[in-house]
PDB file of C-alpha atoms and ligand atoms in Angstrom:
ATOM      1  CA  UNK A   1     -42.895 -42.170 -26.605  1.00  0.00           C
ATOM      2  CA  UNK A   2     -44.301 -40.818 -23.096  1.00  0.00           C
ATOM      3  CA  UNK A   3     -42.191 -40.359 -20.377  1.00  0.00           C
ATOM      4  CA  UNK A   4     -44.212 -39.020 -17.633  1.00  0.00           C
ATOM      5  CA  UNK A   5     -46.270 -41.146 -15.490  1.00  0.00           C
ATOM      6  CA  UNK A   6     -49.896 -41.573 -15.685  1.00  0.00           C
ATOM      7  CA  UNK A   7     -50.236 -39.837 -11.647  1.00  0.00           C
ATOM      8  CA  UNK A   8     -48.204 -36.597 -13.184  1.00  0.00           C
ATOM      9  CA  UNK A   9     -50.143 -37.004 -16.185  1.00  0.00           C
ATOM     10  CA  UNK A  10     -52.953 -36.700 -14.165  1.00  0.00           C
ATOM     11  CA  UNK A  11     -51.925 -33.705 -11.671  1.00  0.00           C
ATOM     12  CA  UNK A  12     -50.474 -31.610 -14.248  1.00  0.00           C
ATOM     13  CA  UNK A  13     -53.995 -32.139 -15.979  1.00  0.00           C
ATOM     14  CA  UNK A  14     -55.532 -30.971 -13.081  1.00  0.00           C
ATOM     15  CA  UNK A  15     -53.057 -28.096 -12.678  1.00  0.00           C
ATOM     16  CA  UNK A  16     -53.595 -25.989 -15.990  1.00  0.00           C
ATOM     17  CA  UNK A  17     -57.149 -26.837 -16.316  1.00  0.00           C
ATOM     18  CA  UNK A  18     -57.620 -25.188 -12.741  1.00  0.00           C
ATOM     19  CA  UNK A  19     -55.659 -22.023 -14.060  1.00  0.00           C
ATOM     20  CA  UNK A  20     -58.032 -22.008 -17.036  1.00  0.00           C
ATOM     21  CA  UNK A  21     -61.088 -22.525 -14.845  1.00  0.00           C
ATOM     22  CA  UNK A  22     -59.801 -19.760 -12.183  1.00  0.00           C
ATOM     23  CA  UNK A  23     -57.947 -17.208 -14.916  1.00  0.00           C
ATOM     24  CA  UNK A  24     -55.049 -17.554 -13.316  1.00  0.00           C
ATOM     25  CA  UNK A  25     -51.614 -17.961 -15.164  1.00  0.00           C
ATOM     26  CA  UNK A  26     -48.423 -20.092 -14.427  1.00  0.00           C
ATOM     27  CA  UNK A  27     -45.250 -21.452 -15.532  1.00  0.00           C
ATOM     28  CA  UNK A  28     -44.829 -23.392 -18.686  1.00  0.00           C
ATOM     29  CA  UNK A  29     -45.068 -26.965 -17.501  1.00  0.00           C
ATOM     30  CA  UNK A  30     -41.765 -28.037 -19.576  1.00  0.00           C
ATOM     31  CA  UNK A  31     -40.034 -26.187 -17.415  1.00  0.00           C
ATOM     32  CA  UNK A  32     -40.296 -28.835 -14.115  1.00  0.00           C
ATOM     33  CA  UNK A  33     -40.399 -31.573 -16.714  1.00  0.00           C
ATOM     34  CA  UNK A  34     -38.051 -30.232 -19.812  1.00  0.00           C
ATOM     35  CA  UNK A  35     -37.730 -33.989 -20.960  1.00  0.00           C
ATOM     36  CA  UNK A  36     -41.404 -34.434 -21.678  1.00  0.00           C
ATOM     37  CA  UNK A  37     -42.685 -35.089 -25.439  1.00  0.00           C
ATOM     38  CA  UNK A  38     -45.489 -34.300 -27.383  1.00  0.00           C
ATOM     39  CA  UNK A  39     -47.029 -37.641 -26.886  1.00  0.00           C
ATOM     40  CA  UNK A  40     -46.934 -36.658 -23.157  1.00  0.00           C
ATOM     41  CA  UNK A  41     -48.349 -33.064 -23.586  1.00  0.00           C
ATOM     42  CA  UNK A  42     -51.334 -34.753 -25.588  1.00  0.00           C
ATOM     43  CA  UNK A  43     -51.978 -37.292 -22.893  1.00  0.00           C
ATOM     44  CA  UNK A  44     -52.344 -34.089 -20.774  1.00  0.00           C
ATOM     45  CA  UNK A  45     -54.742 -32.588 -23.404  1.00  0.00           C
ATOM     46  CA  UNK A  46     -57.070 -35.860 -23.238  1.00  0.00           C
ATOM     47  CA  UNK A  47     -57.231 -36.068 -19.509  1.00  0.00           C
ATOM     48  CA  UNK A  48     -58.467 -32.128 -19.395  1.00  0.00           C
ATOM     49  CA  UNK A  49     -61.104 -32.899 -21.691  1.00  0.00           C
ATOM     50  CA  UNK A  50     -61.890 -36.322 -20.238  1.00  0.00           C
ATOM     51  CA  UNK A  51     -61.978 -34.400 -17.484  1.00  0.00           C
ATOM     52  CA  UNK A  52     -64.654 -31.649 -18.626  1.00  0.00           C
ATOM     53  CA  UNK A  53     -66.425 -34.820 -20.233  1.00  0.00           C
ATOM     54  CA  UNK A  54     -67.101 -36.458 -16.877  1.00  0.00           C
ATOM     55  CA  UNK A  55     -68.683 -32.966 -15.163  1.00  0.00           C
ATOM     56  CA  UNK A  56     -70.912 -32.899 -17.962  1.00  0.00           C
ATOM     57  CA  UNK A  57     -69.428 -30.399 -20.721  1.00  0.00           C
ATOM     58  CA  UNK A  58     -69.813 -31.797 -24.025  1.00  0.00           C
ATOM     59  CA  UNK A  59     -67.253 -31.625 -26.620  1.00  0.00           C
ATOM     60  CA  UNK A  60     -68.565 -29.811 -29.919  1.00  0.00           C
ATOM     61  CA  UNK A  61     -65.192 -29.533 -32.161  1.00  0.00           C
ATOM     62  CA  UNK A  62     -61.706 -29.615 -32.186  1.00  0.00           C
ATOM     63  CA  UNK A  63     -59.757 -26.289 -33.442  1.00  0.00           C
ATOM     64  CA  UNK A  64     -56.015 -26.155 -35.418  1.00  0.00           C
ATOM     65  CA  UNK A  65     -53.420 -24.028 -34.198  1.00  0.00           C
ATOM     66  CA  UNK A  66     -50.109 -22.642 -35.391  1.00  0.00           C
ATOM     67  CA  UNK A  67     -51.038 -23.190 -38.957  1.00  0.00           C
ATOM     68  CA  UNK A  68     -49.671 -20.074 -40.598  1.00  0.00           C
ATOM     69  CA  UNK A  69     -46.325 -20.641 -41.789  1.00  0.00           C
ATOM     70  CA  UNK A  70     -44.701 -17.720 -40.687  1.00  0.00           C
ATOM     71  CA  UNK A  71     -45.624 -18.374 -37.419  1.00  0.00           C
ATOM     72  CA  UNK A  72     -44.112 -22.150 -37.293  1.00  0.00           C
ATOM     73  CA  UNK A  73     -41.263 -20.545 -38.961  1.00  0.00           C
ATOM     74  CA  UNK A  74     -41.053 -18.176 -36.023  1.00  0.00           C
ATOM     75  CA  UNK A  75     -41.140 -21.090 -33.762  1.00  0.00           C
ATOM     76  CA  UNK A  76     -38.941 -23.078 -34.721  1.00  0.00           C
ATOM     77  CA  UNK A  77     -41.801 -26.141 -35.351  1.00  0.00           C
ATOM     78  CA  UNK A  78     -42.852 -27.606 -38.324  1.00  0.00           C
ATOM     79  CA  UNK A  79     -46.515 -29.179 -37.564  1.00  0.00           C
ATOM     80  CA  UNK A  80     -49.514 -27.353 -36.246  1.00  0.00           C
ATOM     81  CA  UNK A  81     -51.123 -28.525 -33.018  1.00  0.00           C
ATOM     82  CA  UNK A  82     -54.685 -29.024 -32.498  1.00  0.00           C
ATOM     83  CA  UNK A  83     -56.869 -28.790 -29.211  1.00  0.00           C
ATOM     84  CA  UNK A  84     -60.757 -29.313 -28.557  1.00  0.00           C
ATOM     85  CA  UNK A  85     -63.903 -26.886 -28.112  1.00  0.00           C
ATOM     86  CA  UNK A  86     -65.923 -27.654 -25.376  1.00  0.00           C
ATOM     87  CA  UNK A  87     -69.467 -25.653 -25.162  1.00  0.00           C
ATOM     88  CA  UNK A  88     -68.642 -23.120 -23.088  1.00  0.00           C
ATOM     89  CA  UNK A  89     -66.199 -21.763 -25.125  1.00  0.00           C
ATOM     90  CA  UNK A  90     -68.553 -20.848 -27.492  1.00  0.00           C
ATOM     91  CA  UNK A  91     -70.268 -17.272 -27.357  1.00  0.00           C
ATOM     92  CA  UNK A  92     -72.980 -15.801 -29.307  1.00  0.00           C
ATOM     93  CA  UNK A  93     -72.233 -12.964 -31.762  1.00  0.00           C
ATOM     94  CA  UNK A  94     -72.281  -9.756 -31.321  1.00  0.00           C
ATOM     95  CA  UNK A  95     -71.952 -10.481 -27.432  1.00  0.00           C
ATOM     96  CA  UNK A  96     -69.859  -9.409 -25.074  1.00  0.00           C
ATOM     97  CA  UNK A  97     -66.876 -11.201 -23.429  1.00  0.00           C
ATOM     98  CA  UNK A  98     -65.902 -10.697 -19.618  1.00  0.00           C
ATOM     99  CA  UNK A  99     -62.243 -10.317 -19.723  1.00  0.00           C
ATOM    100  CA  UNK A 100     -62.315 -11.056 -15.997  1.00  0.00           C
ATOM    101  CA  UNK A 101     -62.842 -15.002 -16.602  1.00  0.00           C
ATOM    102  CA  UNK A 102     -59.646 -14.570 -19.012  1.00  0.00           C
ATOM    103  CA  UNK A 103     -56.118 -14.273 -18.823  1.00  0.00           C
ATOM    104  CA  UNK A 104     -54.681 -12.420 -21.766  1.00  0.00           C
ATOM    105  CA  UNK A 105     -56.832 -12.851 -24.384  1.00  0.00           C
ATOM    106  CA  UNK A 106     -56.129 -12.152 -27.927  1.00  0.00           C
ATOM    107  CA  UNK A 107     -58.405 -12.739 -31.364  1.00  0.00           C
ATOM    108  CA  UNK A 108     -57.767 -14.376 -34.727  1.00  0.00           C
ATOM    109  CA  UNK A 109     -60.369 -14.607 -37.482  1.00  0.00           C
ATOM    110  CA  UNK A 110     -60.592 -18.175 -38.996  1.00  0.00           C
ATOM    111  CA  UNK A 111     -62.826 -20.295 -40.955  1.00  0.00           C
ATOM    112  CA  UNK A 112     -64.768 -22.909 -39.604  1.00  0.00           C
ATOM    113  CA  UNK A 113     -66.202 -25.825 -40.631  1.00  0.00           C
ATOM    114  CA  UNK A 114     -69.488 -28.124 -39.490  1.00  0.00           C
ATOM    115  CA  UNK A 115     -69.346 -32.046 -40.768  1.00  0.00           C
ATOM    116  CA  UNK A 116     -72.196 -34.109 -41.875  1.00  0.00           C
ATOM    117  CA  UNK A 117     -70.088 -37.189 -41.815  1.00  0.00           C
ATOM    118  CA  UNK A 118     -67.559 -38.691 -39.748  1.00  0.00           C
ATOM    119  CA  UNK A 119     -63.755 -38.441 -40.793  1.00  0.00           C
ATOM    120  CA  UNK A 120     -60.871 -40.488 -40.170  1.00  0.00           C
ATOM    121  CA  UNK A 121     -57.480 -40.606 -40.868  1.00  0.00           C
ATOM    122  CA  UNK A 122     -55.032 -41.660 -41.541  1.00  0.00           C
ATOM    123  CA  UNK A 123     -54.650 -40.530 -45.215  1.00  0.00           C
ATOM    124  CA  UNK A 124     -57.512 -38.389 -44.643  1.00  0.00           C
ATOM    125  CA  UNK A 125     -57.236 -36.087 -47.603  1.00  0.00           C
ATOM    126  CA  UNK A 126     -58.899 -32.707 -48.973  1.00  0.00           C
ATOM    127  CA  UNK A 127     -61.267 -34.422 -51.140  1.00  0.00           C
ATOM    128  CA  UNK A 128     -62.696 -36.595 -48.391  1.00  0.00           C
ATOM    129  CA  UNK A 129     -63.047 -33.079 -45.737  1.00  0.00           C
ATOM    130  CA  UNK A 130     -64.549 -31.300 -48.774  1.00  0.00           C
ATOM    131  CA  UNK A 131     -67.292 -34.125 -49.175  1.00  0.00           C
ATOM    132  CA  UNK A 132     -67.461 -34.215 -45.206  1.00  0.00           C
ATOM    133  CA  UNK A 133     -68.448 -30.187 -44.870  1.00  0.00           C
ATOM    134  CA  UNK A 134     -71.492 -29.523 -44.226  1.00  0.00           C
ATOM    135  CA  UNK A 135     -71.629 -25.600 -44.594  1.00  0.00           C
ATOM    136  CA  UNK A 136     -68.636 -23.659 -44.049  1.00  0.00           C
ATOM    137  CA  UNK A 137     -69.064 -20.268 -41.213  1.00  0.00           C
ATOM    138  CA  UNK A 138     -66.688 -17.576 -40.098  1.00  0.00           C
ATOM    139  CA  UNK A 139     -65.341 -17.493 -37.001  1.00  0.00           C
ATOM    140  CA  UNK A 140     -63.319 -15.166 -34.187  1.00  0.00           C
ATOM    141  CA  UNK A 141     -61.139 -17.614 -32.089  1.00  0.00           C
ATOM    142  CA  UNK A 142     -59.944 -16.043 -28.745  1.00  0.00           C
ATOM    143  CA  UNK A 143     -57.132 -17.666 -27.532  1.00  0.00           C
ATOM    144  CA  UNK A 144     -55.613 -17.688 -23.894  1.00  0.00           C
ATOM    145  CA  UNK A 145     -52.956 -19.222 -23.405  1.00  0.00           C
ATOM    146  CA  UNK A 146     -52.194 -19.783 -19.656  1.00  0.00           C
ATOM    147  CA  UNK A 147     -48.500 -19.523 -19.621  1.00  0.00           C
ATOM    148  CA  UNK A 148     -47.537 -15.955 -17.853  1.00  0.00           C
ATOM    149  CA  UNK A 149     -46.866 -13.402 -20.667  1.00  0.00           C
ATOM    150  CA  UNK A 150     -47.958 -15.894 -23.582  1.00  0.00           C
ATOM    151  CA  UNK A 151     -44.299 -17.094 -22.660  1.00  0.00           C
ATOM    152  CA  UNK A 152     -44.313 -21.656 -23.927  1.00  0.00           C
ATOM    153  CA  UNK A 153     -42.699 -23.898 -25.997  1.00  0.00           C
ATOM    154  CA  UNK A 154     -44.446 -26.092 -28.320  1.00  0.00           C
ATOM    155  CA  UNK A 155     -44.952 -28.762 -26.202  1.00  0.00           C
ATOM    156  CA  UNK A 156     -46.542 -26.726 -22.948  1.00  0.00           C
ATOM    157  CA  UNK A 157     -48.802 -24.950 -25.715  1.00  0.00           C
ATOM    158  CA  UNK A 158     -50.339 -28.442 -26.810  1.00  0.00           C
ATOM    159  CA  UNK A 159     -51.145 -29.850 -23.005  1.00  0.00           C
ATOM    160  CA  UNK A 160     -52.475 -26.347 -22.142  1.00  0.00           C
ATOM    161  CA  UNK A 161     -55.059 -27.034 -24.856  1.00  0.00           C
ATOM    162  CA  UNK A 162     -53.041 -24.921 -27.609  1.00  0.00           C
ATOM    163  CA  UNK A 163     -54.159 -21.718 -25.724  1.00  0.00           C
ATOM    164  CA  UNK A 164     -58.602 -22.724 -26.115  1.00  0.00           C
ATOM    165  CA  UNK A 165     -60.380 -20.703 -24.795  1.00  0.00           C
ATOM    166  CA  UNK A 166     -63.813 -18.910 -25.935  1.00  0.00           C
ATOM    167  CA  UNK A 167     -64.590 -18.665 -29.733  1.00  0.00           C
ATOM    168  CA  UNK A 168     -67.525 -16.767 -31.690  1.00  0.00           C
ATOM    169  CA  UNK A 169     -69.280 -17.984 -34.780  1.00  0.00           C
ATOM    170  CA  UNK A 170     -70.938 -15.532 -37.671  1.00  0.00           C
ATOM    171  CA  UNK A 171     -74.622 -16.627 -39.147  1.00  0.00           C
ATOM    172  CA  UNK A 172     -74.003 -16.574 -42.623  1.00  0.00           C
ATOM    173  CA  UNK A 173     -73.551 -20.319 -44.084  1.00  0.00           C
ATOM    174  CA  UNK A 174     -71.934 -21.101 -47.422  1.00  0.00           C
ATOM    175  CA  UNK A 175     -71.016 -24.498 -49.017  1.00  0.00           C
ATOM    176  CA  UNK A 176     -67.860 -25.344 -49.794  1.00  0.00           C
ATOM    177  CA  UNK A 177     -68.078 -25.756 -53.187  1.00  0.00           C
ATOM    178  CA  UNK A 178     -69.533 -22.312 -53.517  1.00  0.00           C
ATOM    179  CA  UNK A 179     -66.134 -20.436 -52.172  1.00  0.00           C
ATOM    180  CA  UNK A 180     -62.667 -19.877 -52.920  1.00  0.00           C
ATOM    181  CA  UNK A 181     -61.433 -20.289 -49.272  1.00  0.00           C
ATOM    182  CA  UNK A 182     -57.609 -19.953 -50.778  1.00  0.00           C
ATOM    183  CA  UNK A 183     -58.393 -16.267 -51.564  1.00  0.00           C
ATOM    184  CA  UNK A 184     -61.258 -15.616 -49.377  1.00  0.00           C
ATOM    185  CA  UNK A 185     -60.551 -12.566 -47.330  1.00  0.00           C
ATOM    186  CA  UNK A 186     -60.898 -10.968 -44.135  1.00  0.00           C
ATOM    187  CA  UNK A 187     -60.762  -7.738 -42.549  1.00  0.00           C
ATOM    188  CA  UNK A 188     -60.433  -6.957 -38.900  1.00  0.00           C
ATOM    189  CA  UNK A 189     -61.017  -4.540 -37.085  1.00  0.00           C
ATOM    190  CA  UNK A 190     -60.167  -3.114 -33.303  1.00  0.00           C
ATOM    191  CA  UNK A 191     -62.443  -0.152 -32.173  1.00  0.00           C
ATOM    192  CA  UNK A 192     -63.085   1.016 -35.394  1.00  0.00           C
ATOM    193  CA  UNK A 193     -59.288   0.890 -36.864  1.00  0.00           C
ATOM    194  CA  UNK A 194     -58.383  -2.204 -39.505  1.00  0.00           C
ATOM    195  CA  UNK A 195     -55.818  -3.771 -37.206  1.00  0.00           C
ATOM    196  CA  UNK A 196     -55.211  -7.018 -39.504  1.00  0.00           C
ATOM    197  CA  UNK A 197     -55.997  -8.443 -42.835  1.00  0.00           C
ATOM    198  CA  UNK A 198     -55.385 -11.727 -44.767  1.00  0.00           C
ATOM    199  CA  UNK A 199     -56.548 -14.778 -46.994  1.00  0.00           C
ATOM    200  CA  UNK A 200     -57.253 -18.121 -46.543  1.00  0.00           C
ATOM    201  CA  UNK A 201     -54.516 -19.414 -48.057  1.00  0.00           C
ATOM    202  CA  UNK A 202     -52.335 -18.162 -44.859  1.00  0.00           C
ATOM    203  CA  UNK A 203     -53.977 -21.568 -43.210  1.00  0.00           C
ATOM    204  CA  UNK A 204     -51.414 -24.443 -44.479  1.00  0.00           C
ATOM    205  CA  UNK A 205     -52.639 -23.271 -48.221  1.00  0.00           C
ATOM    206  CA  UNK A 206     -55.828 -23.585 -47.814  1.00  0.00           C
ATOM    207  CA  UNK A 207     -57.917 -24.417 -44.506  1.00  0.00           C
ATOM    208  CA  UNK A 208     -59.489 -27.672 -46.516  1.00  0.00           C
ATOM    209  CA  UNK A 209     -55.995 -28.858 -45.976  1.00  0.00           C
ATOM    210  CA  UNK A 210     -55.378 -28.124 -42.193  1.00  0.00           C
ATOM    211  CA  UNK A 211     -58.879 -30.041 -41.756  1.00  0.00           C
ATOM    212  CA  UNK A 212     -57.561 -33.134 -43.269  1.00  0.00           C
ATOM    213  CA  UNK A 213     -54.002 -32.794 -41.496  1.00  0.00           C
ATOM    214  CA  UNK A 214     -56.196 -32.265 -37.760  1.00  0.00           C
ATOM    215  CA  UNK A 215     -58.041 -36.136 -39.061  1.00  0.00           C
ATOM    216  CA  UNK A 216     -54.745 -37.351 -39.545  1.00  0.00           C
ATOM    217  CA  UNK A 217     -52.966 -36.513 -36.168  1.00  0.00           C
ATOM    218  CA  UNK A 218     -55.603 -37.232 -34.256  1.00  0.00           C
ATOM    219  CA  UNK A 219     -55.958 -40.868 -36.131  1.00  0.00           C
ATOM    220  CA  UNK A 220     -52.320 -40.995 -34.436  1.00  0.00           C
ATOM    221  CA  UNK A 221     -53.639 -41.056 -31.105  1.00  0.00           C
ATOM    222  CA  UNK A 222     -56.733 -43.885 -32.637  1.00  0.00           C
ATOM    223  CA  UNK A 223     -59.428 -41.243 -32.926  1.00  0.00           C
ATOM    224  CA  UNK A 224     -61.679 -40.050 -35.220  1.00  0.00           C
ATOM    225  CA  UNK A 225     -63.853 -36.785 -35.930  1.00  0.00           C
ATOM    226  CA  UNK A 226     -67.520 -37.226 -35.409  1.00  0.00           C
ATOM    227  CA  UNK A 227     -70.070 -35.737 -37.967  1.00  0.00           C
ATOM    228  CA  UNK A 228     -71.479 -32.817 -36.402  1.00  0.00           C
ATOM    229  CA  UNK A 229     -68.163 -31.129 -35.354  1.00  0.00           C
ATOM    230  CA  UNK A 230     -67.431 -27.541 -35.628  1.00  0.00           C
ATOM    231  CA  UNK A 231     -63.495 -27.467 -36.899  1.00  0.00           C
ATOM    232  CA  UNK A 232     -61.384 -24.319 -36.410  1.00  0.00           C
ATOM    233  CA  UNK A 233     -59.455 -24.274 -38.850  1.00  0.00           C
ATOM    234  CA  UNK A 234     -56.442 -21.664 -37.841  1.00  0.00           C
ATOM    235  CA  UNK A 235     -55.610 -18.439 -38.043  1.00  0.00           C
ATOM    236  CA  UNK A 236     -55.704 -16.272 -41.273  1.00  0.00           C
ATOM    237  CA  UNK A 237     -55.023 -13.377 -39.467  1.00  0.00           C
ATOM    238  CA  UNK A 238     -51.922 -12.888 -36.254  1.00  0.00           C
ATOM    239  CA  UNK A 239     -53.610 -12.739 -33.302  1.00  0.00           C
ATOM    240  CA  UNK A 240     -54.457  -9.444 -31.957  1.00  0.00           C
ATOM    241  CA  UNK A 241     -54.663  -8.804 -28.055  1.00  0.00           C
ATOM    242  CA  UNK A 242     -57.641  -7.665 -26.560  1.00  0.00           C
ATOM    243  CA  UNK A 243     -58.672  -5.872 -23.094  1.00  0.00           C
ATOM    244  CA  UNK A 244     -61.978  -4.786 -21.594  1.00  0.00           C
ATOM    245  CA  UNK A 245     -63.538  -1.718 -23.474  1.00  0.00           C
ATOM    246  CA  UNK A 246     -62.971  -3.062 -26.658  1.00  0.00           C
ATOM    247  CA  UNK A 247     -64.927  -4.278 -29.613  1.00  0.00           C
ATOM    248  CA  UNK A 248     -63.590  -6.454 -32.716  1.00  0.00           C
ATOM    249  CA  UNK A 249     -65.228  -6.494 -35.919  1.00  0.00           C
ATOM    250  CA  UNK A 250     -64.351  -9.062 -38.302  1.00  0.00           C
ATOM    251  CA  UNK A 251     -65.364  -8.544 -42.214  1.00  0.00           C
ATOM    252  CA  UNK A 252     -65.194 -11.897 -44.130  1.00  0.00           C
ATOM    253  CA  UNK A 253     -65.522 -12.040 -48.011  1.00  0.00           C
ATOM    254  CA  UNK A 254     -68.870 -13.868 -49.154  1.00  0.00           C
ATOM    255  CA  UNK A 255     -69.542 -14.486 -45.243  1.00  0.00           C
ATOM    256  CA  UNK A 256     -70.726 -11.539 -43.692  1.00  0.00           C
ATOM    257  CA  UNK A 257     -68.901 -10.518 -40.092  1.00  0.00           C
ATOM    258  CA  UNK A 258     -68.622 -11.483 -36.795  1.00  0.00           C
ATOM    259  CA  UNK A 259     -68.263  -8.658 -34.053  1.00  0.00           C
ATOM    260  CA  UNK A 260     -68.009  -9.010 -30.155  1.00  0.00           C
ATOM    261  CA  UNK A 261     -67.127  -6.689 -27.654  1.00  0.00           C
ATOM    262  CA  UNK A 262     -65.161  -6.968 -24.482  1.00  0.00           C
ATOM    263  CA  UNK A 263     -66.199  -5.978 -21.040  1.00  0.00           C
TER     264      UNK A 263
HETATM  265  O1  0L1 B 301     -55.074 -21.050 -32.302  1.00  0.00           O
HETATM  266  C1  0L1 B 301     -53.847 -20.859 -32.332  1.00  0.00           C
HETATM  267  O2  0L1 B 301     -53.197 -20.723 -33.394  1.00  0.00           O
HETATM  268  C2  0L1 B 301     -53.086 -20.770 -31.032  1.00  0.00           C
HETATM  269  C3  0L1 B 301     -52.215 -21.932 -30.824  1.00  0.00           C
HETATM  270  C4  0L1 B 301     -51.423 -21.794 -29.549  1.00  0.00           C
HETATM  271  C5  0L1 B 301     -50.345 -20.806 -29.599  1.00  0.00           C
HETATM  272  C6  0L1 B 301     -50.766 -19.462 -29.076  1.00  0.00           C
HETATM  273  O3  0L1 B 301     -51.350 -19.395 -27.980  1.00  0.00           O
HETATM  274  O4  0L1 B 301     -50.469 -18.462 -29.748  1.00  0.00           O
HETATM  275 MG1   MG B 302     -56.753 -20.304 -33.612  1.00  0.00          MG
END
């Protein structure tokens, strides 16, 4: 149930996609509305990308967040959150990312997906996302959130996009059937030192499954996943922070790497 009006709907939209545009951070907005809901933070999510939409950015995916069960359980929250991709979020690999239109950034290596169907929830279900996938592709998410020192709640998190912000794709395609993505791992590495490691199953079980559970929340709000979509499917790795002068490598079993470097 909302409880905000559609004019603060509206200007809070406005607010934090103005400190993502301009890299600048600010409060968490629960804490001038502390009664809002989730239904309200989403309506805030879907007027920033209407929004971007209307100036002409298109919308290529949507991404999961929070899916690793420690972190919920660190939290506090029991269901992810998702947010869109727009275009410019996306950078080529092995290219290098100006820290100067971020905040804080930090990394987290994740599998992605690309559709060749539409899905739609609700009871979306692993079967139906495995028969969706078109070719599964590693990916670097950088996060930002917007909220001074990475500092939110839940709720905040979700209307400030859940913390989208640029995100890098490898090359090498595989199909689904042709992985384990449970026990498919990764490797990362900061300036030449393995920083992080992990599995697929760290994503809800397996990232099949966060795929099907992003269908089904956003069938909540009456909307569906076109084919053609690039899905983030969460973290398999904590995310690591980042700053100018350095470069991330990220090693993923049966999918080559993805690298980038900060400047
Ligand atoms: O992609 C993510 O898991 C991030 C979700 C938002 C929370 C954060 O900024 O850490
Ligand atoms: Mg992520």
């Amino acid at each position: 149930m909302s409880t905000l009006d559609k004019a603060t709907i509206l200007a809070l939209a406005e607010h934090l996609e103005s400190a993502e545009l301009q890299a600048h951070d600010v409060k968490k907005v629960t804490d001038q509305y502390p009664d809002m809901d989730f239904e309200d933070a989403y309506d805030i999510q879907w007027e920033i990308r209407r929004r971007k939409v209307e100036r002409g950015d298109r919308i290529i995916g949507m991404k999961m967040g929070l899916t690793s069960r420690a972190k919920m359980k660190q939290m506090g929250v029991e269901t992810p959150v998702y947010g869109f991709l727009a275009d410019y979020f996306e950078r080529p690999e092995s290219s290098e990312i100006k820290v100067s239109e971020l905040i804080h950034p930090k990394v987290e290596a994740e599998l992605a997906f690309v559709t060749k169907a539409p899905l739609k929830g609700p009871g979306c279900h692993v079967g139906q996302v495995l028969a969706a996938i078109d070719f599964v592709i590693p990916a670097v998410e950088i996060i930002d959130s917007r909220y001074e020192n990475f500092r939110f709640d839940l709720i905040s998190v979700v209307a400030d996009n859940s913390s989208s912000s640029r995100f890098v794709t490898g090359s090498r395609m595989a199909a689904p059937a042709d992985l384990d993505m449970r026990t498919l791992g990764v490797v990362m590495e900061k300036n030449g030192a393995v920083v992080e490691v992990g599995a697929g199953a760290a994503v809800l079980g397996n990232p099949v499954a966060s795929a099907a559970l992003l269908v089904n929340m956003m069938a909540e709000r009456g909307e569906e996943l076109p084919a053609g979509s690039l899905i983030l499917t969460g973290g398999i790795t904590a995310a690591v922070q980042v700053e100018a002068g350095d470069s991330v490598n990220v090693r993923f079993q049966d999918l080559g790497s993805v690298s980038m470097r900060f400047v």
